[in-house]
CSV table of C-alpha atoms and ligand atoms in Angstrom, one decimal:
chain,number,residue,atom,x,y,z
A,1,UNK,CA,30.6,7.9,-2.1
A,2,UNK,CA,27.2,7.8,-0.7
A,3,UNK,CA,26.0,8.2,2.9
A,4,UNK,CA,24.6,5.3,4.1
A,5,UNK,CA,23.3,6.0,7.4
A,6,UNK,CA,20.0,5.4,8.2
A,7,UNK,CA,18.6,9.1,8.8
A,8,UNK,CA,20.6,10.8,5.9
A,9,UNK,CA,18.4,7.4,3.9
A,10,UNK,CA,15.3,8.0,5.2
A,11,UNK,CA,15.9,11.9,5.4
A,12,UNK,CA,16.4,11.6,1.4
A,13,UNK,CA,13.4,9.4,0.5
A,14,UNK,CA,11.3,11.4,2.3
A,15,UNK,CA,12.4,14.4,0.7
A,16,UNK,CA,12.9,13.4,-3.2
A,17,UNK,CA,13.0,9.6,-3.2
A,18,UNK,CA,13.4,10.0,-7.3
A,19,UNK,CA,16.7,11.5,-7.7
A,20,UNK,CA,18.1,9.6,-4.4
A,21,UNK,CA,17.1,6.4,-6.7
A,22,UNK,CA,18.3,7.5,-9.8
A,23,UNK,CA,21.7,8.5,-7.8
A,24,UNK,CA,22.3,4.7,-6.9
A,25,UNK,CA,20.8,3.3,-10.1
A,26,UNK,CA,23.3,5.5,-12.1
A,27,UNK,CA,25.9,3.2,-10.0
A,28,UNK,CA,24.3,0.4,-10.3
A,29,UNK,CA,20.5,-1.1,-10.8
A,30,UNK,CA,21.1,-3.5,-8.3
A,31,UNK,CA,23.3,-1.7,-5.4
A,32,UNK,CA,25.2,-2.8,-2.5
A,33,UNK,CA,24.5,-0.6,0.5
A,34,UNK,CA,23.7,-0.8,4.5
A,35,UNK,CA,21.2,1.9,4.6
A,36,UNK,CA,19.2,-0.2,7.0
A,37,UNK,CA,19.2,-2.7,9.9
A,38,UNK,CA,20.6,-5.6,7.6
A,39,UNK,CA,23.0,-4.5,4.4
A,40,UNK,CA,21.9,-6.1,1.6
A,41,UNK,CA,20.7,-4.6,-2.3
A,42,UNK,CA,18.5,-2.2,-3.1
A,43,UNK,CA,17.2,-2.8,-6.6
A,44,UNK,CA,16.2,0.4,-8.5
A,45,UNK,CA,16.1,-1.5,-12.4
A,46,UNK,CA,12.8,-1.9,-13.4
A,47,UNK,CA,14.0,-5.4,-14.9
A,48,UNK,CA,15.9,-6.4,-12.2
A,49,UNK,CA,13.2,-5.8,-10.0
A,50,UNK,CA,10.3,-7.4,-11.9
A,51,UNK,CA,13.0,-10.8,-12.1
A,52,UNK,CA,13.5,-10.8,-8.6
A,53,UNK,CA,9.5,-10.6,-7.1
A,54,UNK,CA,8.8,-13.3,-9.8
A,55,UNK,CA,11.4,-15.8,-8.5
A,56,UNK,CA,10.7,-17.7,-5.6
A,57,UNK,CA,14.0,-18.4,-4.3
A,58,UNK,CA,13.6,-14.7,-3.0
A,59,UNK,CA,11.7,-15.2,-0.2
A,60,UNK,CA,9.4,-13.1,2.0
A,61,UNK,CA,9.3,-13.4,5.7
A,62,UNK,CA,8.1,-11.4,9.0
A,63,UNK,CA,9.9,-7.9,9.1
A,64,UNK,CA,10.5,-8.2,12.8
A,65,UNK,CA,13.5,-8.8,14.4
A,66,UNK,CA,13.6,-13.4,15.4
A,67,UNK,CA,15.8,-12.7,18.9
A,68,UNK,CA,13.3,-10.3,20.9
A,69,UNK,CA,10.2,-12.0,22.8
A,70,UNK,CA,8.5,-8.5,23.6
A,71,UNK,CA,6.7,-8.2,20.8
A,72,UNK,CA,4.8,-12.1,20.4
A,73,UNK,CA,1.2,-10.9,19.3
A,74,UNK,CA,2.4,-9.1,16.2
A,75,UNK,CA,5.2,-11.7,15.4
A,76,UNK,CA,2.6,-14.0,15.8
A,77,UNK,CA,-0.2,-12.8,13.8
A,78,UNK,CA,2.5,-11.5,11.0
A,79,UNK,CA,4.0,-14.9,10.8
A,80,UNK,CA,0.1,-16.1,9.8
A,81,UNK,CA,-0.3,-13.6,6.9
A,82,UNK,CA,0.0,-14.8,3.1
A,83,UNK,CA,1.8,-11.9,2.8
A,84,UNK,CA,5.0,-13.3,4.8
A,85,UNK,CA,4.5,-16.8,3.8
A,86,UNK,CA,6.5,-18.8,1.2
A,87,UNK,CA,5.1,-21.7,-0.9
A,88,UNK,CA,3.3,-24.1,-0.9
A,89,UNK,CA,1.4,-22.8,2.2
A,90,UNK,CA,1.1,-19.1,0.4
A,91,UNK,CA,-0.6,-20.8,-2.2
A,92,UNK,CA,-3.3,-22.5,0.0
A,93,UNK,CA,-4.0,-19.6,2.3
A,94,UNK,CA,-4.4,-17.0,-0.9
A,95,UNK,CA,-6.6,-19.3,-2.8
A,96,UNK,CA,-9.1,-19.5,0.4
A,97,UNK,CA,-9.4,-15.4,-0.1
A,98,UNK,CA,-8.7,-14.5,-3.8
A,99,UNK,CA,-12.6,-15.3,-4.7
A,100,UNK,CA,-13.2,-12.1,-2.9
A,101,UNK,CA,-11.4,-10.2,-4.4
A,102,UNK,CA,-11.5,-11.2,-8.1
A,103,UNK,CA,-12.5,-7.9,-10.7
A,104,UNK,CA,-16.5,-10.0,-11.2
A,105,UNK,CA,-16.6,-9.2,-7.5
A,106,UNK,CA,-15.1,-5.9,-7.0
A,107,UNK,CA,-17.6,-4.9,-10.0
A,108,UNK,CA,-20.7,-5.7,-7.9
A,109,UNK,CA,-19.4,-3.1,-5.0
A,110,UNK,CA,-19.6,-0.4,-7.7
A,111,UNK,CA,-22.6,0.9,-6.5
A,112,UNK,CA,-21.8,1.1,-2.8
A,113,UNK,CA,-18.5,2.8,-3.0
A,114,UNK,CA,-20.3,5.3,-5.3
A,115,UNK,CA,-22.7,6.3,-3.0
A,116,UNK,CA,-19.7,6.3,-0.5
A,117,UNK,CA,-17.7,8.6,-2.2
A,118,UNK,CA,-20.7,10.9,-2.8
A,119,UNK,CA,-22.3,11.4,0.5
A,120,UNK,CA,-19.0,12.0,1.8
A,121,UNK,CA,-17.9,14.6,-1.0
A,122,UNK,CA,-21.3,16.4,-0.4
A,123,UNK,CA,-20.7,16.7,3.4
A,124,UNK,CA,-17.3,18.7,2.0
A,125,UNK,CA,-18.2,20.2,-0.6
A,126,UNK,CA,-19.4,23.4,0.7
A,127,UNK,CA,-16.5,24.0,2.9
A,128,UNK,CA,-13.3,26.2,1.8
A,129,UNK,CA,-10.6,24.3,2.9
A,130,UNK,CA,-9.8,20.7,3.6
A,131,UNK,CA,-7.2,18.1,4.2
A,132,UNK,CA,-7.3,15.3,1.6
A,133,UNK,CA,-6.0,13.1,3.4
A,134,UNK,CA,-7.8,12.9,6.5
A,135,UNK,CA,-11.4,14.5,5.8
A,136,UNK,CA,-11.5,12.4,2.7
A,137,UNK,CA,-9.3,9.8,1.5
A,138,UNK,CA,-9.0,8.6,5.3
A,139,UNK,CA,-12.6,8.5,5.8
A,140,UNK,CA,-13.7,7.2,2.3
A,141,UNK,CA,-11.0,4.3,2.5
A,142,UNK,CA,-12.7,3.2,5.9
A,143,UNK,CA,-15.8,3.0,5.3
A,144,UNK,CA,-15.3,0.8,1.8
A,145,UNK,CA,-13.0,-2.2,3.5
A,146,UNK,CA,-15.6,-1.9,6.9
A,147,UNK,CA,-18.2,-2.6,4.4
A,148,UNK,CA,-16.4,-5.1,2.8
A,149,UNK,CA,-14.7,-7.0,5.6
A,150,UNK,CA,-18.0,-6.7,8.1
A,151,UNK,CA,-17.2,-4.0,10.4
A,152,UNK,CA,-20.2,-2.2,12.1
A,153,UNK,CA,-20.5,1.2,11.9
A,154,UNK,CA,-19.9,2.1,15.0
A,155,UNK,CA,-16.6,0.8,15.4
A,156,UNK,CA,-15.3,2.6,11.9
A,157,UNK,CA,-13.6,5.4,13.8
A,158,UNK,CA,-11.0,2.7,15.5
A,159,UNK,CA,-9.1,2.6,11.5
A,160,UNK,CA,-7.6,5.7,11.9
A,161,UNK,CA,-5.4,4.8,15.1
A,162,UNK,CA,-4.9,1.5,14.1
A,163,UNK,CA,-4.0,2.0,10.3
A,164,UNK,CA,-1.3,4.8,11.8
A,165,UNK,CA,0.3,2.6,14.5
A,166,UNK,CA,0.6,-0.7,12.3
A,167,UNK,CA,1.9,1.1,9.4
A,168,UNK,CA,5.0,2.8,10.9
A,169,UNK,CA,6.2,-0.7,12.6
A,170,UNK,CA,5.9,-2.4,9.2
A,171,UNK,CA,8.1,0.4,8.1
A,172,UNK,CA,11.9,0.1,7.4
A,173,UNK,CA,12.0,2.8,9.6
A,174,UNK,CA,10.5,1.1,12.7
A,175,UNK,CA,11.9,2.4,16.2
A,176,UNK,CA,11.8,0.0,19.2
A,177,UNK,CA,8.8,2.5,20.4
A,178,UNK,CA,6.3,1.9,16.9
A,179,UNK,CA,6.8,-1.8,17.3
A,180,UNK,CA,6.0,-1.6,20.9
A,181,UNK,CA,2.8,0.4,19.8
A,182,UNK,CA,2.1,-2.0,16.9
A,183,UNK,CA,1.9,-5.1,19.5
A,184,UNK,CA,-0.2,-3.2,21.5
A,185,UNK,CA,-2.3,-2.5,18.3
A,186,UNK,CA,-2.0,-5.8,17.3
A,187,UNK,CA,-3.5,-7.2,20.3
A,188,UNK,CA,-6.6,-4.9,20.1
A,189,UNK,CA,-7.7,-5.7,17.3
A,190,UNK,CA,-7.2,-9.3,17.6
A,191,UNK,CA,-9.7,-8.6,20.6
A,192,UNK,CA,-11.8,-6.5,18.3
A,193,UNK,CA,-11.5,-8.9,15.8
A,194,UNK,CA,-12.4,-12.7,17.6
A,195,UNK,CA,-15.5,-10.6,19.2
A,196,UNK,CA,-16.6,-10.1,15.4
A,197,UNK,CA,-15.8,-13.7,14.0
A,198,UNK,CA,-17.6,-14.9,17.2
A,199,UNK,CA,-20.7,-12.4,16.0
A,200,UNK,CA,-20.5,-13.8,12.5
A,201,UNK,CA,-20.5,-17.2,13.2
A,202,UNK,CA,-23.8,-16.9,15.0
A,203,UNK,CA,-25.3,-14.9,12.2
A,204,UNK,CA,-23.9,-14.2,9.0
A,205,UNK,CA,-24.1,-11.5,7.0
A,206,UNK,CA,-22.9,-10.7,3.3
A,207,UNK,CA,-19.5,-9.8,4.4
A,208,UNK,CA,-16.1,-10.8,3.8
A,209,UNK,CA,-15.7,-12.0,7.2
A,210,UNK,CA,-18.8,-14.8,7.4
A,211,UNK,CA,-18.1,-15.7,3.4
A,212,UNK,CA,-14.8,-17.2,5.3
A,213,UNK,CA,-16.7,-18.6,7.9
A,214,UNK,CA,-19.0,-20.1,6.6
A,215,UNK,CA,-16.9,-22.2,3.4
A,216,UNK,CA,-16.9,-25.4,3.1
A,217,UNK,CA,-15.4,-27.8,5.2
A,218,UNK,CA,-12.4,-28.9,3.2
A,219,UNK,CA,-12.0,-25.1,2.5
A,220,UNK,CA,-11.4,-23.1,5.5
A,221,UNK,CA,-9.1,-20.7,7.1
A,222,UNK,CA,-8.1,-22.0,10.6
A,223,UNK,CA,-9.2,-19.3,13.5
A,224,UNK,CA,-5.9,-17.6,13.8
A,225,UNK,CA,-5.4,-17.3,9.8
A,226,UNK,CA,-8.5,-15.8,9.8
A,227,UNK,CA,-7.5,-12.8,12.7
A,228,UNK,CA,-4.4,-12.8,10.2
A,229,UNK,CA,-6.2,-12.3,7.6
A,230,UNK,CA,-8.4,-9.5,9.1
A,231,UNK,CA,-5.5,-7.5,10.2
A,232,UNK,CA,-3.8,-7.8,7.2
A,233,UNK,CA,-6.5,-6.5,5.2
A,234,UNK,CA,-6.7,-3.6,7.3
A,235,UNK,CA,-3.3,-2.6,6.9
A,236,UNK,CA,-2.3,-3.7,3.2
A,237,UNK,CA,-6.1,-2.7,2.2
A,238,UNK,CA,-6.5,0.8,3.8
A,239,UNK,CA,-3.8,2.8,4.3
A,240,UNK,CA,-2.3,2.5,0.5
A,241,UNK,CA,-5.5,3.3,-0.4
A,242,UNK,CA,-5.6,6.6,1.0
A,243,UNK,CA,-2.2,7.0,-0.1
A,244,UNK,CA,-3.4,6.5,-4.0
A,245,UNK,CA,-6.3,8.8,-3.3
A,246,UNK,CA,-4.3,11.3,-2.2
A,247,UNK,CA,-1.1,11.3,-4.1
A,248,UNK,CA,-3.2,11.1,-7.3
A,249,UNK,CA,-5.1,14.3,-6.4
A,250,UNK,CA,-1.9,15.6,-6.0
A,251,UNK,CA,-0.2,14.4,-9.3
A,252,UNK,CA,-3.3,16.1,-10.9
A,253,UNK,CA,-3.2,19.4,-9.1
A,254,UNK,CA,0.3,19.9,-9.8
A,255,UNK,CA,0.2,19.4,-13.7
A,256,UNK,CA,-2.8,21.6,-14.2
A,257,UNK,CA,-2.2,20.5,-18.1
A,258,UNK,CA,-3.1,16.8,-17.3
A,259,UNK,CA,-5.5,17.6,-14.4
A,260,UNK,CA,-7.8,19.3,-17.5
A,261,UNK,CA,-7.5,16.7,-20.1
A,262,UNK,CA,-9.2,14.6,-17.5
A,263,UNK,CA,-11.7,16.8,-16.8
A,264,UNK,CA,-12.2,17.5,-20.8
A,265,UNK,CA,-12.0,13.4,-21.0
A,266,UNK,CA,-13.1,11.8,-17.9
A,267,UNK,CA,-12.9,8.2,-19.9
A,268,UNK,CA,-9.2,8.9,-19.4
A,269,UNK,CA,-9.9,7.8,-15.8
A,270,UNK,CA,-8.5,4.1,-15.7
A,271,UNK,CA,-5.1,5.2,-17.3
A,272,UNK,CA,-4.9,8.2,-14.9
A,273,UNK,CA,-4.9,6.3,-12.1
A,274,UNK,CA,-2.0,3.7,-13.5
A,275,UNK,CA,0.2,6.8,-14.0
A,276,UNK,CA,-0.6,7.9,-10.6
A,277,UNK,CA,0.2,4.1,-9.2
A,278,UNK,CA,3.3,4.4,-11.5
A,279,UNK,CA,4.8,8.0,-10.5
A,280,UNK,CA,3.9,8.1,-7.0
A,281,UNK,CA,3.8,4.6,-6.3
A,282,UNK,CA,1.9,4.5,-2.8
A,283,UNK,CA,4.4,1.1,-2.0
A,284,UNK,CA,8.2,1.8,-2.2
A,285,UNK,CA,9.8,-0.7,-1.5
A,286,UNK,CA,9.3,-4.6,-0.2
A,287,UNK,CA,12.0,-6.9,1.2
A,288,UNK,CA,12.9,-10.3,0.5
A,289,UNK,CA,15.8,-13.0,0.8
A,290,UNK,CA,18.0,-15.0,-1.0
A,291,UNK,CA,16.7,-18.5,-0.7
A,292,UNK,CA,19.9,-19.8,-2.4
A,293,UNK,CA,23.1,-18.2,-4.2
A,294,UNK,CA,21.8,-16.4,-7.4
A,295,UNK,CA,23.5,-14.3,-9.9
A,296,UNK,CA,21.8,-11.5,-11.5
A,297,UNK,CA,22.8,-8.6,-13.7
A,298,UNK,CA,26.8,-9.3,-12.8
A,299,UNK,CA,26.2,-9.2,-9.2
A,300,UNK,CA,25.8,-12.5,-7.1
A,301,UNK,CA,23.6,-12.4,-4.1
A,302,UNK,CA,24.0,-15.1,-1.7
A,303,UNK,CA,21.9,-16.9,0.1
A,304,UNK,CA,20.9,-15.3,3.0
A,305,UNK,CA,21.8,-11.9,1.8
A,306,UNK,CA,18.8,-9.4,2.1
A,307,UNK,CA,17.0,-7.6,-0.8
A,308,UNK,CA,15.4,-4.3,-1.0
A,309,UNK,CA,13.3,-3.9,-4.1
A,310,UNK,CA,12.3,-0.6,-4.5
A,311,UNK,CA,9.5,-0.5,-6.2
A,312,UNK,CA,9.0,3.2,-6.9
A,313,UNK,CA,12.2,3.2,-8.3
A,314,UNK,CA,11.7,0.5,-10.8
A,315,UNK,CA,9.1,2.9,-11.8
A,316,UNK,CA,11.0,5.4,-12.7
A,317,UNK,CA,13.8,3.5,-14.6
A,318,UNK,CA,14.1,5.2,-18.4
A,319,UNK,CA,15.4,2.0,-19.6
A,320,UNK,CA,11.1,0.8,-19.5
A,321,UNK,CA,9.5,4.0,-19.3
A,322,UNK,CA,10.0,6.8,-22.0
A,323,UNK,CA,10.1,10.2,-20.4
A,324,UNK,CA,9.8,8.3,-16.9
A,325,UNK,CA,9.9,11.6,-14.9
A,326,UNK,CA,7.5,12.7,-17.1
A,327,UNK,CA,3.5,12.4,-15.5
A,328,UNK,CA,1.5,12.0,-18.4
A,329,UNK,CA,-2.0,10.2,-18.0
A,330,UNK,CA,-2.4,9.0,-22.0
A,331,UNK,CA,0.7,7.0,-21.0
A,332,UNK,CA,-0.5,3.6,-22.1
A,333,UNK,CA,0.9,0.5,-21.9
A,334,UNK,CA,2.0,1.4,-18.4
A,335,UNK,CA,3.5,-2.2,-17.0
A,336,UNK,CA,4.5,-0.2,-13.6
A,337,UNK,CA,5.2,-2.5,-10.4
A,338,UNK,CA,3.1,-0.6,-7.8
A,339,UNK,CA,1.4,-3.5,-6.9
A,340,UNK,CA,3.8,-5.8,-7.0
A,341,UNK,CA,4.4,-9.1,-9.4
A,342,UNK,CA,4.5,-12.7,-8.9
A,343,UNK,CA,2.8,-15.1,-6.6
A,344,UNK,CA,2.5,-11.6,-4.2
A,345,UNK,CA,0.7,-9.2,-6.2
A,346,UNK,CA,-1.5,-7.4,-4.4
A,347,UNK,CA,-4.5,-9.5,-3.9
A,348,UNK,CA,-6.2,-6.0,-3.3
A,349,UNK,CA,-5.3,-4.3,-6.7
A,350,UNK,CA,-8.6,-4.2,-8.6
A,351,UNK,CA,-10.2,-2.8,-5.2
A,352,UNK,CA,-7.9,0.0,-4.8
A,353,UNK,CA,-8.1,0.8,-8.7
A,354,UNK,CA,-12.2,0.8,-8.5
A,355,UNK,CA,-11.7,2.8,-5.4
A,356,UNK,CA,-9.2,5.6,-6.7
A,357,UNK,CA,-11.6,6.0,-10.0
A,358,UNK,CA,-14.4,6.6,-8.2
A,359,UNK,CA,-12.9,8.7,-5.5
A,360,UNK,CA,-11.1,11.4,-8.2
A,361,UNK,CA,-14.2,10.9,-10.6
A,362,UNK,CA,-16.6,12.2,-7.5
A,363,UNK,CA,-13.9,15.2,-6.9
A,364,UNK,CA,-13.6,16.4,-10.1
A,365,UNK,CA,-17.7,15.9,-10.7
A,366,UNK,CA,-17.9,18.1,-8.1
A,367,UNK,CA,-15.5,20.7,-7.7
A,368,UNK,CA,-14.1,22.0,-11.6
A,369,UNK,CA,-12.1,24.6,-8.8
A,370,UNK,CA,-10.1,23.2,-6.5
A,371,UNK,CA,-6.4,24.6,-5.6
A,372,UNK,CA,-3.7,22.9,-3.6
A,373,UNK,CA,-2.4,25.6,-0.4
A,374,UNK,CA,0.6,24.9,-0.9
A,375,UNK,CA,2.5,23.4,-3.6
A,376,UNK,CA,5.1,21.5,-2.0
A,377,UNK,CA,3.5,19.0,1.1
A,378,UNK,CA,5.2,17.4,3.9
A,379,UNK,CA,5.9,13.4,3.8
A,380,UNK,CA,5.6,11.1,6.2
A,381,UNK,CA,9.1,9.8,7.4
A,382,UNK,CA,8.3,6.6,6.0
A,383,UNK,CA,10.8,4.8,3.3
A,384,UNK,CA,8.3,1.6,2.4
A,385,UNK,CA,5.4,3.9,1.7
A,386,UNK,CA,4.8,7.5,0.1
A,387,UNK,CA,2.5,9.0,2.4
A,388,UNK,CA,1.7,12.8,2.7
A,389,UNK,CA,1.0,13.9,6.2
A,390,UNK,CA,-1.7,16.0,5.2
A,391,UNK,CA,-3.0,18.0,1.9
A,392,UNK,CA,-4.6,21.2,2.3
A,393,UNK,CA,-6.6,22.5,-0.5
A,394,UNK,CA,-8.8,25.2,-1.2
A,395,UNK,CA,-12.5,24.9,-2.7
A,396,UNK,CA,-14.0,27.3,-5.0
B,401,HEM,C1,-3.2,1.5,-3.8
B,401,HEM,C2,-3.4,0.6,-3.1
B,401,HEM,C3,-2.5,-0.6,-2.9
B,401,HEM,C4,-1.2,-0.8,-3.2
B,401,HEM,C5,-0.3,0.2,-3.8
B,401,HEM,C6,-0.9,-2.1,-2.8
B,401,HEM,C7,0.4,-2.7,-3.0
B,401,HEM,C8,0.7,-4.0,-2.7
B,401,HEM,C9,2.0,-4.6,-3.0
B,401,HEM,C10,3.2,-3.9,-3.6
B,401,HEM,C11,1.9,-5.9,-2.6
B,401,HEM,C12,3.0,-7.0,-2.7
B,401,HEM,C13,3.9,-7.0,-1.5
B,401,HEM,C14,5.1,-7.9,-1.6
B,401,HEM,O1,5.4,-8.4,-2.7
B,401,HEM,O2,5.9,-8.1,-0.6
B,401,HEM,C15,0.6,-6.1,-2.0
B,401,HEM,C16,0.2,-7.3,-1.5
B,401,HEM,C17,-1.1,-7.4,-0.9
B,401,HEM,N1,-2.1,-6.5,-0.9
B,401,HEM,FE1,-2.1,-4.7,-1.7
B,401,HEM,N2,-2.0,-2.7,-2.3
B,401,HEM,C18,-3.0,-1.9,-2.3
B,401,HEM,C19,-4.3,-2.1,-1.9
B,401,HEM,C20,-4.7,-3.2,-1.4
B,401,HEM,C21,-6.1,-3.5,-1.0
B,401,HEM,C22,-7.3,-2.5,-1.2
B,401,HEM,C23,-6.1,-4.7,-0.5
B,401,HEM,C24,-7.3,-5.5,0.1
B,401,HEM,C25,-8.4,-5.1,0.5
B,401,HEM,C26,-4.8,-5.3,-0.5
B,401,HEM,C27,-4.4,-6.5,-0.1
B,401,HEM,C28,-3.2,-7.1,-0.3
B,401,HEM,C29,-2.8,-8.4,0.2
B,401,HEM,C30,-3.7,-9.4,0.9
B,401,HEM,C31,-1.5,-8.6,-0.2
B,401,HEM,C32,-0.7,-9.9,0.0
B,401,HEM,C33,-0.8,-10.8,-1.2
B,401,HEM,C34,0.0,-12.1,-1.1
B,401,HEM,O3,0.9,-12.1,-0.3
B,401,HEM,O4,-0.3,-13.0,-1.9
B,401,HEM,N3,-4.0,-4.3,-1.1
B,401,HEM,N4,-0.1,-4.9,-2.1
């Protein structure tokens, strides 16, 4: 019998999430338990999983609770994400942004997030110690979606409080406190935000931000999808990102065998990184509900009932992956599901991958010595996400 109370779930998840979803897919791929809030199934079968975020009848929808009225600003501005919106609008809002995003466009940032990465690794590179996470993946991520979505330099350092406060009310985790935190967030940068469009609308520049501005007039973003839109780049663009950074340095440290294959055969970059995505998937888990009645894998979820697919489970199911605890960057095809499938997947992904190339590629360029403190790091009590607090290692 497994524990299903909250802590002892998010207690195991953040510990070893692997063997706590292996426990309940040895039970069953799609398993009934009240680990959270709402009971519903949590969905560890790669198949299983892949089925549901392809069907539409699983719907996505605002993770925040419908009763409460203290917390409008982010129920608001959530409820206006593509993200948390259901066909046909989904479909209109992501077609206003996808142009941006598409791998012809991502190509032309090359350059730019090159010299990003590089500047920044040289300003660490003579130091003996540093933490990943914040002195580079954190600062490297920033800069890259500023850049992109129009943010002025100067008001780069406001990511870091923002990413961390929206990020652990989106979580399954959420206390009553972190959503409190996250309105307050919320509204800030919805100030921070209509100060910019209002900037942009006057003058454009080649940014994200006055590209959707400045469309044509049949194909436009209304004012509040485009704060929506803003924020939800910050939060689904940034802080995975650092996660991937981070997590694949990690992957690499700890399997020096892999780690110099890499180095021997940096061309192995691009399927590195999928087995990074794939064995510490920087998204766990994503929710959605039964639209209707629907029978899958001899269990029958009604309508109504809530789903948890855990997505860093899925990819880690045997049944798809040979060897799936195995990290092994010649792994190729790797179909993982780290960004998601169907009409949701990540709008973001060719972004993060360029990003998470060029960031390791820079490292390793740089530094053939490097050594992790400490073998084993701390995680953040998060269950969505797979987020180390810090990662100290040592240079030279
Ligand atoms: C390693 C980095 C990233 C990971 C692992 C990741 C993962 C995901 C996943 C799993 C989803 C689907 C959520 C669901 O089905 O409920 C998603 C959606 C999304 N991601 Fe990412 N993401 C990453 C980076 C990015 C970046 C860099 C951006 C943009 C700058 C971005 C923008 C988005 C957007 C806008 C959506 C919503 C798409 C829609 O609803 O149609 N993501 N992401």
């Amino acid at each position: 019998m497994i524990n299903q109370s909250k802590d002892r779930f998010t207690y195991k998840i953040t510990k070893n999430p692997y063997s706590f979803y292996e426990e309940i897919r040895s039970i069953h791929p799609v398993y009934k338990g009240s680990f959270l809030k709402y009971p519903g199934w949590y969905v560890t079968g790669y198949q299983e999983a892949s089925t549901i975020l392809k069907d539409n009848r699983f719907q996505t929808r605002i993770p925040l609770p419908e009763t409460t009225k203290k917390y409008e600003a982010i129920k608001h501005i959530q409820s206006q994400m593509m993200l948390f919106k259901n066909p046909p609008d989904h479909g209109r809002l992501r077609k206003l942004v996808s142009h941006q995003f598409t791998p012809a466009r991502i190509e032309k940032c090359h350059p730019f997030i090159e010299k990003i990465a590089k500047d920044l690794w040289n300003t660490l590179k003579d130091k003996k110690k540093i933490d990943v996470v914040s002195d580079f993946a954190f600062s490297f991520a920033s800069l890259v979606i500023a850049k992109i979505i129009g943010i002025p330099d100067e008001d780069k350092h406001m990511f870091r409080k923002w990413a961390l406060n929206l990020i652990q009310s989106i979580d399954f985790t959420r206390s009553r406190r972190s959503i409190v935190e996250g309105n307050h967030t919320t509204l800030e940068m919805l100030s921070f935000f209509k100060d910019l469009i209002e900037k942009r609308r006057e003058s454009p520049q080649d940014d994200l931000i006055s590209d959707l501005l400045h469309q044509g007039k049949d194909r436009k973003l209304t004012e509040e999808e485009l704060l929506a839109t803003s924020v939800l780049l910050v939060i689904a663009g940034h802080e995975t990102t650092v996660n991937l950074i981070s997590n694949s340095l990690y992957c690499l440290l700890k399997k020096p065998k892999e780690y110099h294959k890499l180095i021997e055969n940096p061309s192995l970059i691009e399927l590195a990184i999928e087995e990074c995505l794939r064995y510490e998937s920087p998204t766990q888990m994503v929710a959605r509900i039964a639209s209707e009645d629907v029978e899958l894998n001899d269990v029958q979820i009604r309508k109504g009932d809530h789903v948890y697919v855990l997505i860093g489970g899925a990819n880690r199911d045997s049944k798809q992956f040979s060897n799936a605890d195995v990290f092994d960057i010649t792994r190729n095809p790797n179909p993982h599901l780290a960004f998601g499938s169907g009409i949701h997947f990540c709008l973001g992904s060719a972004l993060a991958r360029v990003e998470a190339q060029i960031a390791i590629k820079t490292i390793l360029q740089y530094e053939g010595n490097i050594h992790l403190e400490t073998e084993e790091v701390e995680w953040r009590e998060l269950v969505g996400f797979r987020a180390m607090k810090e990662m100290h290692v040592h240079l030279k």
